[in-house]
Short mmCIF file of C-alpha atoms and ligand atoms in Angstrom, two decimals:
data_model
loop_
_atom_site.label_atom_id
_atom_site.label_comp_id
_atom_site.label_asym_id
_atom_site.label_seq_id
_atom_site.Cartn_x
_atom_site.Cartn_y
_atom_site.Cartn_z
CA MET A 1 -44.12 -17.39 -31.93
CA ALA A 2 -41.23 -19.05 -30.06
CA THR A 3 -40.04 -16.85 -27.23
CA LYS A 4 -37.41 -17.32 -24.56
CA PRO A 5 -38.97 -18.75 -21.34
CA LYS A 6 -39.21 -16.19 -18.55
CA SER A 7 -39.03 -16.74 -14.83
CA PRO A 8 -42.53 -16.77 -13.30
CA GLU A 9 -41.48 -14.17 -10.70
CA SER A 10 -39.79 -11.80 -13.12
CA PHE A 11 -40.81 -8.19 -13.71
CA SER A 12 -41.54 -8.86 -17.40
CA THR A 13 -43.76 -11.85 -16.48
CA SER A 14 -45.67 -9.56 -14.13
CA VAL A 15 -46.22 -7.00 -16.95
CA ASP A 16 -47.28 -9.79 -19.36
CA ARG A 17 -49.76 -11.24 -16.86
CA MET A 18 -51.32 -7.83 -16.28
CA ALA A 19 -51.65 -7.38 -20.06
CA ASP A 20 -53.16 -10.90 -20.34
CA ARG A 21 -56.21 -9.75 -18.39
CA ALA A 22 -56.85 -7.17 -21.13
CA PHE A 23 -56.24 -9.70 -23.92
CA ALA A 24 -58.89 -11.90 -22.28
CA ALA A 25 -61.33 -8.99 -21.97
CA LEU A 26 -60.83 -8.21 -25.67
CA ASP A 27 -61.13 -11.86 -26.79
CA LEU A 28 -58.06 -11.39 -28.98
CA ASP A 29 -56.48 -14.32 -30.78
CA PRO A 30 -53.60 -15.71 -28.63
CA GLY A 31 -51.27 -15.37 -31.64
CA ILE A 32 -51.94 -11.63 -31.79
CA ALA A 33 -51.39 -11.39 -28.06
CA SER A 34 -47.98 -13.09 -28.43
CA VAL A 35 -46.95 -10.67 -31.20
CA ILE A 36 -47.90 -7.66 -29.09
CA LYS A 37 -46.23 -8.98 -25.92
CA ALA A 38 -42.94 -10.07 -27.52
CA CYS A 39 -39.87 -7.86 -27.26
CA GLU A 40 -38.76 -7.17 -30.87
CA ALA A 41 -35.05 -6.70 -30.23
CA ILE A 42 -32.59 -6.31 -27.39
CA ILE A 43 -28.93 -5.52 -27.43
CA GLU A 44 -26.39 -6.13 -24.66
CA VAL A 45 -23.18 -4.12 -24.78
CA ASN A 46 -20.02 -4.64 -22.74
CA PHE A 47 -17.50 -1.85 -23.04
CA PRO A 48 -14.29 -0.77 -21.31
CA VAL A 49 -13.67 2.65 -19.77
CA PRO A 50 -10.40 3.74 -18.10
CA ILE A 51 -11.23 4.82 -14.53
CA LYS A 52 -8.48 6.11 -12.20
CA GLY A 53 -5.78 4.39 -14.26
CA LYS A 54 -7.59 1.01 -14.44
CA ILE A 55 -9.87 -0.47 -17.07
CA GLU A 56 -13.42 -1.16 -15.92
CA ILE A 57 -15.95 -3.10 -17.99
CA PHE A 58 -19.54 -1.87 -18.01
CA THR A 59 -22.63 -3.79 -19.14
CA GLY A 60 -25.74 -2.16 -20.55
CA TRP A 61 -28.90 -3.03 -22.51
CA ARG A 62 -31.33 -1.33 -24.82
CA ALA A 63 -34.58 -3.09 -25.72
CA THR A 64 -36.94 -2.17 -28.52
CA HIS A 65 -40.21 -3.75 -27.51
CA SER A 66 -42.19 -2.41 -30.48
CA SER A 67 -41.59 -0.38 -33.63
CA HIS A 68 -45.10 -0.22 -35.13
CA ARG A 69 -44.58 3.49 -34.57
CA LEU A 70 -41.16 5.09 -34.81
CA PRO A 71 -39.05 6.16 -33.08
CA ALA A 72 -39.22 3.69 -30.21
CA LYS A 73 -39.11 5.70 -26.99
CA GLY A 74 -38.10 5.02 -23.43
CA GLY A 75 -35.86 6.03 -20.57
CA LEU A 76 -32.30 5.12 -19.80
CA ARG A 77 -31.76 3.80 -16.29
CA PHE A 78 -28.40 3.86 -14.48
CA ALA A 79 -28.58 1.54 -11.46
CA PRO A 80 -26.38 -1.16 -9.89
CA ALA A 81 -28.99 -3.93 -10.09
CA VAL A 82 -30.45 -3.22 -13.52
CA ASN A 83 -30.80 -6.35 -15.67
CA GLN A 84 -32.06 -7.53 -19.03
CA ASP A 85 -35.45 -8.70 -17.78
CA GLU A 86 -36.11 -5.34 -16.09
CA VAL A 87 -35.20 -3.48 -19.29
CA GLU A 88 -37.54 -5.71 -21.34
CA ALA A 89 -40.38 -5.25 -18.84
CA LEU A 90 -39.96 -1.47 -18.84
CA ALA A 91 -39.79 -1.42 -22.66
CA ALA A 92 -43.11 -3.30 -22.83
CA LEU A 93 -44.66 -0.83 -20.40
CA MET A 94 -43.50 1.97 -22.72
CA THR A 95 -45.38 0.41 -25.66
CA TYR A 96 -48.61 0.35 -23.65
CA LYS A 97 -47.97 3.77 -22.13
CA CYS A 98 -47.43 5.53 -25.48
CA ALA A 99 -50.62 4.00 -26.83
CA ILE A 100 -52.64 5.07 -23.76
CA VAL A 101 -51.62 8.73 -24.13
CA ASP A 102 -51.70 8.73 -27.95
CA VAL A 103 -48.01 9.42 -28.32
CA PRO A 104 -47.06 8.00 -31.75
CA PHE A 105 -43.98 6.10 -30.60
CA GLY A 106 -43.00 2.46 -30.14
CA GLY A 107 -41.74 1.22 -26.77
CA SER A 108 -38.12 0.99 -25.69
CA LYS A 109 -35.97 1.12 -22.56
CA GLY A 110 -32.30 1.00 -21.66
CA GLY A 111 -30.24 0.27 -18.62
CA LEU A 112 -26.61 0.49 -17.54
CA MET A 113 -25.37 -1.55 -14.59
CA ILE A 114 -23.62 1.13 -12.55
CA ASP A 115 -23.79 2.85 -9.20
CA PRO A 116 -23.56 6.52 -10.24
CA ALA A 117 -22.65 7.52 -6.66
CA LYS A 118 -19.26 5.79 -7.05
CA TYR A 119 -18.04 7.96 -9.94
CA ASP A 120 -17.24 11.65 -10.27
CA ARG A 121 -18.69 13.90 -12.95
CA ASP A 122 -15.85 13.43 -15.45
CA GLU A 123 -15.97 9.64 -15.08
CA MET A 124 -19.74 9.62 -15.53
CA GLN A 125 -19.31 11.66 -18.68
CA LEU A 126 -16.76 9.21 -20.11
CA ILE A 127 -18.99 6.23 -19.29
CA THR A 128 -22.20 7.82 -20.60
CA ARG A 129 -20.60 8.96 -23.86
CA ARG A 130 -19.07 5.52 -24.42
CA PHE A 131 -22.41 3.79 -23.76
CA ALA A 132 -24.12 6.22 -26.17
CA ARG A 133 -21.50 5.48 -28.86
CA GLU A 134 -22.15 1.75 -28.51
CA LEU A 135 -25.91 2.26 -28.90
CA ILE A 136 -25.53 4.67 -31.84
CA ARG A 137 -23.13 2.39 -33.74
CA LYS A 138 -25.43 -0.60 -33.27
CA GLY A 139 -28.55 1.24 -34.49
CA PHE A 140 -30.19 1.61 -31.08
CA LEU A 141 -30.09 5.40 -30.80
CA SER A 142 -31.11 8.00 -33.40
CA PRO A 143 -33.80 10.69 -33.85
CA SER A 144 -35.79 8.47 -36.21
CA THR A 145 -35.44 5.01 -34.68
CA ASN A 146 -34.78 5.02 -30.95
CA VAL A 147 -34.85 8.01 -28.60
CA PRO A 148 -33.88 7.67 -24.91
CA ALA A 149 -34.95 9.94 -22.04
CA PRO A 150 -34.08 10.23 -18.33
CA ASP A 151 -35.07 7.54 -15.85
CA MET A 152 -33.69 6.45 -12.48
CA GLY A 153 -30.10 7.60 -12.09
CA THR A 154 -30.07 9.81 -15.19
CA GLY A 155 -31.18 13.38 -15.88
CA GLU A 156 -30.56 16.43 -18.05
CA ARG A 157 -26.80 16.14 -17.70
CA GLU A 158 -26.58 12.64 -19.19
CA MET A 159 -29.06 13.55 -21.95
CA ALA A 160 -26.89 16.56 -22.97
CA TRP A 161 -23.79 14.30 -23.18
CA ILE A 162 -25.71 11.77 -25.29
CA ALA A 163 -27.01 14.45 -27.71
CA ASP A 164 -23.51 15.86 -28.08
CA THR A 165 -22.03 12.39 -28.73
CA TYR A 166 -24.64 11.78 -31.41
CA LYS A 167 -23.89 15.18 -32.98
CA GLN A 168 -20.16 14.42 -33.15
CA LEU A 169 -20.82 11.10 -34.89
CA ASN A 170 -23.50 12.56 -37.21
CA PRO A 171 -22.44 16.14 -37.98
CA GLU A 172 -24.58 16.23 -41.13
CA ASN A 173 -27.79 15.38 -39.29
CA LEU A 174 -29.70 18.63 -38.76
CA ASN A 175 -32.05 16.87 -36.37
CA TYR A 176 -29.37 15.56 -34.03
CA ALA A 177 -31.00 17.20 -30.98
CA ALA A 178 -34.05 14.92 -31.39
CA CYS A 179 -31.92 11.81 -30.69
CA VAL A 180 -32.70 12.12 -26.98
CA THR A 181 -35.25 13.99 -24.83
CA GLY A 182 -35.04 15.45 -21.36
CA LYS A 183 -32.10 17.69 -22.37
CA PRO A 184 -31.36 21.00 -20.66
CA VAL A 185 -33.47 23.82 -22.18
CA GLN A 186 -30.36 25.62 -23.48
CA HIS A 187 -29.40 22.45 -25.41
CA GLY A 188 -32.70 21.81 -27.17
CA GLY A 189 -34.73 20.69 -24.15
CA ILE A 190 -38.24 21.92 -23.49
CA ALA A 191 -39.56 23.94 -20.58
CA GLY A 192 -41.46 21.68 -18.20
CA ARG A 193 -39.83 18.31 -19.08
CA THR A 194 -38.15 17.79 -15.71
CA GLU A 195 -41.39 18.22 -13.77
CA ALA A 196 -43.53 16.48 -16.43
CA THR A 197 -43.85 13.01 -14.93
CA GLY A 198 -44.73 14.28 -11.44
CA ARG A 199 -47.07 16.93 -12.84
CA GLY A 200 -48.73 14.28 -15.02
CA VAL A 201 -49.28 12.12 -11.92
CA VAL A 202 -51.10 15.02 -10.26
CA TYR A 203 -53.15 15.80 -13.39
CA VAL A 204 -54.41 12.19 -13.40
CA MET A 205 -55.27 12.42 -9.70
CA ARG A 206 -57.17 15.68 -10.27
CA GLU A 207 -59.15 14.07 -13.08
CA PHE A 208 -59.98 11.11 -10.83
CA PHE A 209 -61.29 13.51 -8.16
CA ARG A 210 -63.39 15.33 -10.80
CA HIS A 211 -65.57 12.19 -10.97
CA PRO A 212 -67.44 11.82 -7.66
CA GLU A 213 -68.65 8.32 -8.62
CA ASP A 214 -65.05 7.14 -9.09
CA VAL A 215 -64.04 8.72 -5.78
CA LYS A 216 -66.99 7.11 -4.00
CA ALA A 217 -66.24 3.70 -5.53
CA ALA A 218 -62.77 3.96 -3.98
CA GLY A 219 -64.32 4.59 -0.55
CA LEU A 220 -63.29 8.26 -0.52
CA ASN A 221 -65.16 11.53 -0.79
CA GLY A 222 -64.52 15.19 -1.58
CA GLY A 223 -61.44 16.47 -3.35
CA LEU A 224 -57.70 16.22 -2.87
CA ALA A 225 -57.57 18.91 -0.19
CA GLY A 226 -56.82 17.39 3.20
CA LYS A 227 -56.28 13.86 1.86
CA ARG A 228 -53.60 11.98 3.81
CA VAL A 229 -50.85 10.85 1.45
CA VAL A 230 -47.96 8.42 1.98
CA LEU A 231 -45.30 9.01 -0.67
CA GLN A 232 -42.42 6.66 -1.45
CA GLY A 233 -39.37 8.09 -3.27
CA LEU A 234 -38.20 11.69 -3.32
CA GLY A 235 -36.42 11.67 -6.66
CA ASN A 236 -37.56 13.44 -9.79
CA VAL A 237 -41.06 11.93 -9.93
CA GLY A 238 -41.79 11.83 -6.18
CA CYS A 239 -40.51 15.32 -5.51
CA HIS A 240 -42.63 17.05 -8.16
CA THR A 241 -45.70 14.95 -7.35
CA GLY A 242 -45.37 15.66 -3.63
CA HIS A 243 -44.80 19.37 -3.85
CA LEU A 244 -47.68 19.97 -6.30
CA LEU A 245 -50.08 17.93 -4.15
CA GLN A 246 -48.98 19.85 -1.09
CA ASP A 247 -48.79 23.41 -2.54
CA GLU A 248 -51.53 23.44 -5.19
CA ASP A 249 -54.01 20.80 -4.01
CA ARG A 250 -53.52 21.16 -0.24
CA ALA A 251 -53.18 17.42 0.28
CA LYS A 252 -51.24 16.38 3.41
CA ILE A 253 -48.06 14.33 2.96
CA ILE A 254 -48.12 12.43 6.26
CA ALA A 255 -45.19 10.11 5.53
CA LEU A 256 -42.29 10.03 3.14
CA VAL A 257 -40.42 6.80 2.52
CA GLU A 258 -36.87 6.91 1.15
CA LYS A 259 -34.25 4.19 0.73
CA ASP A 260 -32.71 4.73 4.17
CA GLY A 261 -35.96 4.99 6.14
CA ALA A 262 -39.06 7.12 6.48
CA LEU A 263 -40.23 10.41 7.97
CA ILE A 264 -43.65 10.67 9.57
CA ASN A 265 -45.65 13.70 10.65
CA THR A 266 -49.45 13.33 10.63
CA ASP A 267 -49.77 17.15 10.51
CA GLY A 268 -48.00 17.13 7.15
CA LEU A 269 -44.41 17.19 5.88
CA HIS A 270 -42.81 19.83 3.68
CA VAL A 271 -41.56 18.04 0.59
CA GLN A 272 -39.13 20.66 -0.80
CA GLN A 273 -37.53 21.21 2.61
CA ILE A 274 -36.92 17.47 2.93
CA ARG A 275 -35.49 17.36 -0.61
CA GLU A 276 -33.10 20.23 0.25
CA TYR A 277 -32.10 18.46 3.45
CA MET A 278 -31.49 15.27 1.45
CA ASN A 279 -29.34 17.15 -1.08
CA THR A 280 -27.11 18.43 1.71
CA HIS A 281 -27.02 15.44 4.07
CA LYS A 282 -27.48 12.57 1.54
CA THR A 283 -30.10 11.10 3.89
CA ILE A 284 -33.49 12.02 5.36
CA ARG A 285 -32.34 10.87 8.80
CA GLY A 286 -32.22 13.79 11.22
CA PHE A 287 -34.69 16.01 9.35
CA PRO A 288 -36.21 18.22 12.05
CA GLY A 289 -39.93 18.23 12.89
CA ALA A 290 -40.69 14.65 11.92
CA MET A 291 -40.35 11.18 13.39
CA PHE A 292 -37.72 9.04 11.64
CA THR A 293 -37.85 5.27 11.34
CA GLU A 294 -35.37 2.98 9.63
CA ASN A 295 -38.14 0.60 8.67
CA GLY A 296 -39.39 2.46 5.62
CA ARG A 297 -41.08 -0.62 4.21
CA ALA A 298 -43.41 -0.83 7.22
CA VAL A 299 -44.48 2.78 6.64
CA LEU A 300 -45.99 1.76 3.31
CA GLU A 301 -48.56 -0.05 5.48
CA MET A 302 -49.50 3.08 7.43
CA GLU A 303 -53.17 4.07 7.31
CA CYS A 304 -53.72 6.79 4.70
CA ASP A 305 -56.14 7.87 1.96
CA ILE A 306 -53.66 7.72 -0.90
CA LEU A 307 -50.43 5.72 -1.25
CA ILE A 308 -48.07 6.90 -4.00
CA PRO A 309 -45.12 4.59 -4.71
CA ALA A 310 -42.75 6.79 -6.75
CA ALA A 311 -39.43 5.02 -6.25
CA MET A 312 -38.99 1.73 -8.08
CA GLU A 313 -40.55 -1.59 -9.05
CA ALA A 314 -41.79 -4.44 -6.83
CA GLN A 315 -42.30 -2.40 -3.64
CA ILE A 316 -45.67 -4.00 -2.89
CA THR A 317 -45.59 -7.77 -3.18
CA GLU A 318 -47.74 -10.67 -1.99
CA GLU A 319 -45.89 -10.37 1.33
CA ASN A 320 -46.99 -6.81 2.29
CA ALA A 321 -50.09 -6.41 0.06
CA PRO A 322 -52.47 -7.90 2.69
CA ARG A 323 -51.41 -5.20 5.16
CA ILE A 324 -51.57 -2.14 2.88
CA ASN A 325 -53.99 0.25 4.58
CA THR A 326 -55.12 2.78 1.98
CA LYS A 327 -58.09 3.44 -0.29
CA LEU A 328 -56.23 4.51 -3.40
CA ILE A 329 -52.84 3.55 -4.84
CA VAL A 330 -51.39 5.87 -7.47
CA GLU A 331 -48.53 4.12 -9.29
CA ALA A 332 -46.10 6.95 -10.03
CA ALA A 333 -43.17 4.50 -10.35
CA ASN A 334 -43.00 1.82 -13.01
CA GLY A 335 -44.19 -1.59 -11.80
CA PRO A 336 -44.34 -0.79 -8.05
CA LEU A 337 -46.85 -3.65 -7.56
CA THR A 338 -46.11 -7.23 -8.54
CA PHE A 339 -48.85 -9.17 -10.31
CA GLU A 340 -49.57 -11.14 -7.12
CA ALA A 341 -49.84 -7.95 -5.05
CA ASP A 342 -52.17 -6.48 -7.65
CA GLU A 343 -54.44 -9.55 -7.40
CA ILE A 344 -54.56 -9.32 -3.60
CA LEU A 345 -55.28 -5.59 -3.60
CA ARG A 346 -57.99 -5.94 -6.24
CA LYS A 347 -59.70 -8.56 -4.11
CA ARG A 348 -59.45 -6.17 -1.16
CA ASN A 349 -61.22 -3.49 -3.28
CA ILE A 350 -58.33 -1.09 -3.09
CA THR A 351 -58.44 1.18 -6.12
CA ILE A 352 -55.27 1.28 -8.21
CA LEU A 353 -54.49 3.94 -10.80
CA PRO A 354 -51.95 2.15 -13.03
CA ASP A 355 -48.40 3.19 -13.92
CA ALA A 356 -48.97 2.92 -17.66
CA LEU A 357 -51.29 5.92 -17.41
CA VAL A 358 -50.17 7.65 -14.22
CA ASN A 359 -46.51 8.26 -15.10
CA ALA A 360 -47.04 8.79 -18.84
CA GLY A 361 -46.54 12.56 -18.44
CA GLY A 362 -42.81 12.12 -18.98
CA VAL A 363 -43.13 10.53 -22.40
CA THR A 364 -45.89 12.98 -23.32
CA VAL A 365 -43.65 16.00 -22.80
CA SER A 366 -40.75 14.09 -24.39
CA TYR A 367 -42.97 13.86 -27.45
CA PHE A 368 -43.42 17.65 -27.35
CA GLU A 369 -39.65 18.08 -27.03
CA TRP A 370 -39.00 15.76 -29.98
CA ILE A 371 -41.45 17.78 -32.14
CA ARG A 372 -39.80 21.02 -31.00
CA ASN A 373 -36.39 19.64 -32.02
CA LEU A 374 -37.62 18.59 -35.46
CA SER A 375 -39.35 21.93 -36.05
CA HIS A 376 -36.32 23.86 -34.72
CA ILE A 377 -38.48 26.46 -32.99
CA ARG A 378 -39.78 26.85 -29.48
CA PHE A 379 -43.54 26.53 -28.96
CA GLY A 380 -45.27 29.92 -28.78
CA ARG A 381 -42.48 31.89 -30.43
CA MET A 382 -44.56 32.97 -33.44
CA GLU A 383 -47.88 33.72 -31.78
CA ARG A 384 -47.19 34.95 -28.25
CA ARG A 385 -46.90 38.71 -28.97
CA TYR A 386 -49.65 38.53 -31.57
CA ASP A 387 -51.99 36.99 -28.98
CA GLU A 388 -51.06 39.76 -26.55
CA MET A 389 -51.89 42.39 -29.15
CA ARG A 390 -55.29 40.74 -29.77
CA GLY A 391 -55.86 40.78 -26.01
CA GLU A 392 -55.25 44.55 -25.93
CA TYR A 393 -57.76 45.05 -28.76
CA LEU A 394 -60.29 42.90 -26.90
CA ILE A 395 -59.92 44.98 -23.74
CA ALA A 396 -60.28 48.21 -25.69
CA ALA A 397 -63.49 46.84 -27.29
CA MET A 398 -64.88 45.68 -23.92
CA GLN A 399 -64.20 49.09 -22.36
CA SER A 400 -65.70 51.05 -25.20
CA LEU A 401 -68.84 48.88 -25.31
CA SER A 402 -69.39 48.75 -21.54
CA GLY A 403 -68.07 52.20 -20.73
CA LYS A 404 -66.31 50.65 -17.71
CA PRO A 405 -62.58 50.08 -17.16
CA VAL A 406 -61.25 46.51 -17.04
CA SER A 407 -59.47 45.68 -13.75
CA ASP A 408 -55.68 45.25 -13.79
CA ASP A 409 -55.96 41.55 -12.84
CA MET A 410 -58.41 40.84 -15.64
CA ARG A 411 -56.28 42.81 -18.10
CA ARG A 412 -53.19 40.79 -17.17
CA GLU A 413 -55.03 37.49 -17.70
CA ILE A 414 -56.59 38.53 -21.01
CA VAL A 415 -53.45 40.07 -22.46
CA LYS A 416 -50.98 37.37 -21.43
CA GLY A 417 -49.73 35.36 -24.42
CA ALA A 418 -48.83 31.75 -23.72
CA ALA A 419 -45.15 31.00 -23.05
CA GLU A 420 -43.73 27.58 -23.93
CA LEU A 421 -44.20 26.34 -20.36
CA ASP A 422 -47.91 27.32 -20.41
CA LEU A 423 -48.41 25.42 -23.66
CA VAL A 424 -46.53 22.35 -22.44
CA ARG A 425 -48.56 22.20 -19.22
CA SER A 426 -51.79 22.71 -21.15
CA GLY A 427 -50.91 19.91 -23.60
CA LEU A 428 -49.91 17.64 -20.74
CA ASP A 429 -53.10 18.33 -18.78
CA ASP A 430 -55.25 17.70 -21.85
CA THR A 431 -53.41 14.45 -22.62
CA MET A 432 -53.68 13.05 -19.09
CA ARG A 433 -57.35 14.00 -18.74
CA HIS A 434 -58.26 12.53 -22.09
CA ALA A 435 -56.39 9.30 -21.36
CA TYR A 436 -58.11 8.98 -17.97
CA GLN A 437 -61.49 9.46 -19.63
CA GLU A 438 -60.75 6.81 -22.29
CA MET A 439 -59.71 4.35 -19.59
CA ARG A 440 -62.81 5.17 -17.51
CA GLU A 441 -65.07 4.67 -20.52
CA VAL A 442 -63.77 1.10 -20.93
CA LEU A 443 -64.33 0.39 -17.25
CA LEU A 444 -67.92 1.63 -17.51
CA THR A 445 -68.80 -0.11 -20.77
CA ASN A 446 -66.91 -3.43 -20.92
CA PRO A 447 -68.48 -5.86 -18.43
CA LYS A 448 -65.34 -8.02 -18.48
CA VAL A 449 -63.25 -5.14 -17.12
CA THR A 450 -63.45 -4.44 -13.41
CA ASP A 451 -60.30 -2.42 -12.65
CA TYR A 452 -58.45 0.61 -14.00
CA ARG A 453 -55.29 -1.28 -14.97
CA THR A 454 -57.11 -3.74 -17.20
CA ALA A 455 -59.11 -0.84 -18.64
CA ALA A 456 -55.89 1.07 -19.45
CA TYR A 457 -54.39 -2.03 -21.08
CA VAL A 458 -57.59 -2.57 -23.09
CA VAL A 459 -57.27 1.00 -24.43
CA ALA A 460 -53.60 0.43 -25.28
CA ILE A 461 -53.95 -3.03 -26.79
CA SER A 462 -56.94 -2.05 -28.94
CA LYS A 463 -54.90 0.77 -30.48
CA ILE A 464 -51.75 -1.35 -30.93
CA ALA A 465 -53.67 -4.29 -32.43
CA ARG A 466 -55.36 -1.89 -34.84
CA SER A 467 -52.01 -0.43 -35.83
CA TYR A 468 -50.48 -3.89 -36.46
CA PHE A 469 -53.59 -4.89 -38.40
CA ASP A 470 -53.41 -1.75 -40.59
CA LEU A 471 -49.76 -2.47 -41.29
CA GLY A 472 -50.61 -6.03 -42.33
CA THR A 473 -48.67 -7.67 -39.50
CA PHE A 474 -51.65 -10.01 -38.99
P1 NAD B 1 -34.86 9.02 -9.24
O1 NAD B 1 -33.62 8.24 -9.34
O2 NAD B 1 -34.84 10.49 -9.53
O3 NAD B 1 -35.55 8.86 -7.80
C1 NAD B 1 -35.82 7.63 -7.18
C2 NAD B 1 -35.90 7.92 -5.68
O4 NAD B 1 -36.33 6.74 -5.02
C3 NAD B 1 -34.56 8.33 -5.07
O5 NAD B 1 -34.74 9.44 -4.24
C4 NAD B 1 -34.14 7.08 -4.30
O6 NAD B 1 -33.34 7.38 -3.18
C5 NAD B 1 -35.49 6.52 -3.90
N1 NAD B 1 -35.45 5.08 -3.62
C6 NAD B 1 -34.73 4.13 -4.23
N2 NAD B 1 -34.97 2.93 -3.69
C7 NAD B 1 -35.90 3.13 -2.73
C8 NAD B 1 -36.56 2.28 -1.81
N3 NAD B 1 -36.34 0.98 -1.79
N4 NAD B 1 -37.45 2.83 -0.96
C9 NAD B 1 -37.71 4.15 -0.98
N5 NAD B 1 -37.10 5.01 -1.82
C10 NAD B 1 -36.21 4.50 -2.68
O7 NAD B 1 -35.91 8.27 -10.22
P2 NAD B 1 -37.21 8.88 -10.87
O8 NAD B 1 -36.85 9.39 -12.22
O9 NAD B 1 -37.92 9.72 -9.90
O10 NAD B 1 -38.03 7.52 -11.14
C11 NAD B 1 -38.80 6.92 -10.12
C12 NAD B 1 -39.73 5.90 -10.76
O11 NAD B 1 -40.56 6.55 -11.73
C13 NAD B 1 -39.05 4.77 -11.51
O12 NAD B 1 -39.83 3.62 -11.39
C14 NAD B 1 -39.05 5.26 -12.95
O13 NAD B 1 -38.96 4.20 -13.89
C15 NAD B 1 -40.39 5.93 -13.00
N6 NAD B 1 -40.54 6.92 -14.06
C16 NAD B 1 -39.71 8.00 -14.15
C17 NAD B 1 -39.90 8.92 -15.16
C18 NAD B 1 -39.08 10.18 -15.26
O14 NAD B 1 -39.41 11.05 -16.09
N7 NAD B 1 -38.04 10.36 -14.47
C19 NAD B 1 -40.91 8.74 -16.10
C20 NAD B 1 -41.75 7.63 -15.98
C21 NAD B 1 -41.56 6.73 -14.95
#
């Protein structure tokens, strides 16, 4: 297959080279590997929007990396430096990610070159709606073919505007709400989507710590409690990851790296308080009770048990990889390690839990949201009260058989019917655990696989190759 040459340093080359290790471990025909790696389609749009009385031209992309399963799924990123290669790389990651967590979608990603901080709410709405119209008209956005979700620089607000734009252009489509996920709950979103990626990161970490042999192989011991964590990025993913680790797992966030510097406190930082401070002051500088340094990048090299890059790609490169001083790297962001950094860290026996698994919680709950939109009913609506009634019968039976009263706490737990949020978290936990176990199984059984990333790619590529084969692609 003839494909456009890529720069050797590019993000998409890095993703391809990581996947190549898995192709080698699987002994797959190079032709099949090229089919799986190639980006199926990409569109670039340039569109004008009147801003403060002047016309500004915006450039955006949407890539469909694979459509062996439909719709193709992937976030929409609003950032000043976004580019076509980045969008293609992230779309490829989505293909692998969906396969790893058994979400029946192809891979896609979109980006708009914009600094959202420079525009007010009304301007952002105009720009987002216009971008959505371009993608809809050109066949790159619909409930059945291509479904965006939030990523860096976008959130519920943008997703609601996109869904409404689609609805206006397709008033006859009953399923319009499924054209995008990550919407506000009152506009067809699902409880638990906003926290899903961060929560999924923590579920993977908990599963890792349930396997003492895996923990020992990483040079660690015990559980998450008391582990010293350096966290980079306090956006959607970083914030939820950090606060769950701190509040539910009693891990210690000893440093937090943001774009304008880092905060350090070896006794532990309070993630939500820092987030609130950041919301008010637009910086972490000056947050009380912690040491501030402008050199955030150097803080990634601080000694810790677990390093969690949750900000953006290419944060650990061949330049700083030799100095990274941790036992375990948990890739909450997409592509935080370059291929070269990954090679160096592997040789240094630093354990890496890969992005394609670790941050797949977002697309998993997006899948739940998409199903909810197509079924037009919230999860748990039919059975919740029925389950509660069964719980009451169960308690009555227990009391009459034992002759003893059931305690109030036990009664509450037995009687409680699952709300949508309970079901979403349960489905997410199950998905992340199962995916970790599949990846682990490959690592334990395939002698050519010696790291978690290659194992995760082997899981993904085996499923994708099978799907292409069944469809007669090769
Ligand atoms: P976000 O925009 O909400 O947050 C990113 C945070 O990183 C911001 O607080 C920003 O200030 C900070 N940051 C930016 N550059 C930095 C730098 N050089 N050093 C330190 N901090 C920096 O984005 P997000 O949605 O949290 O996404 C973060 C990463 O996770 C991205 O790689 C994204 O692709 C990935 N991801 C996000 C989701 C999701 O559901 N949001 C799902 C899967 C993967």
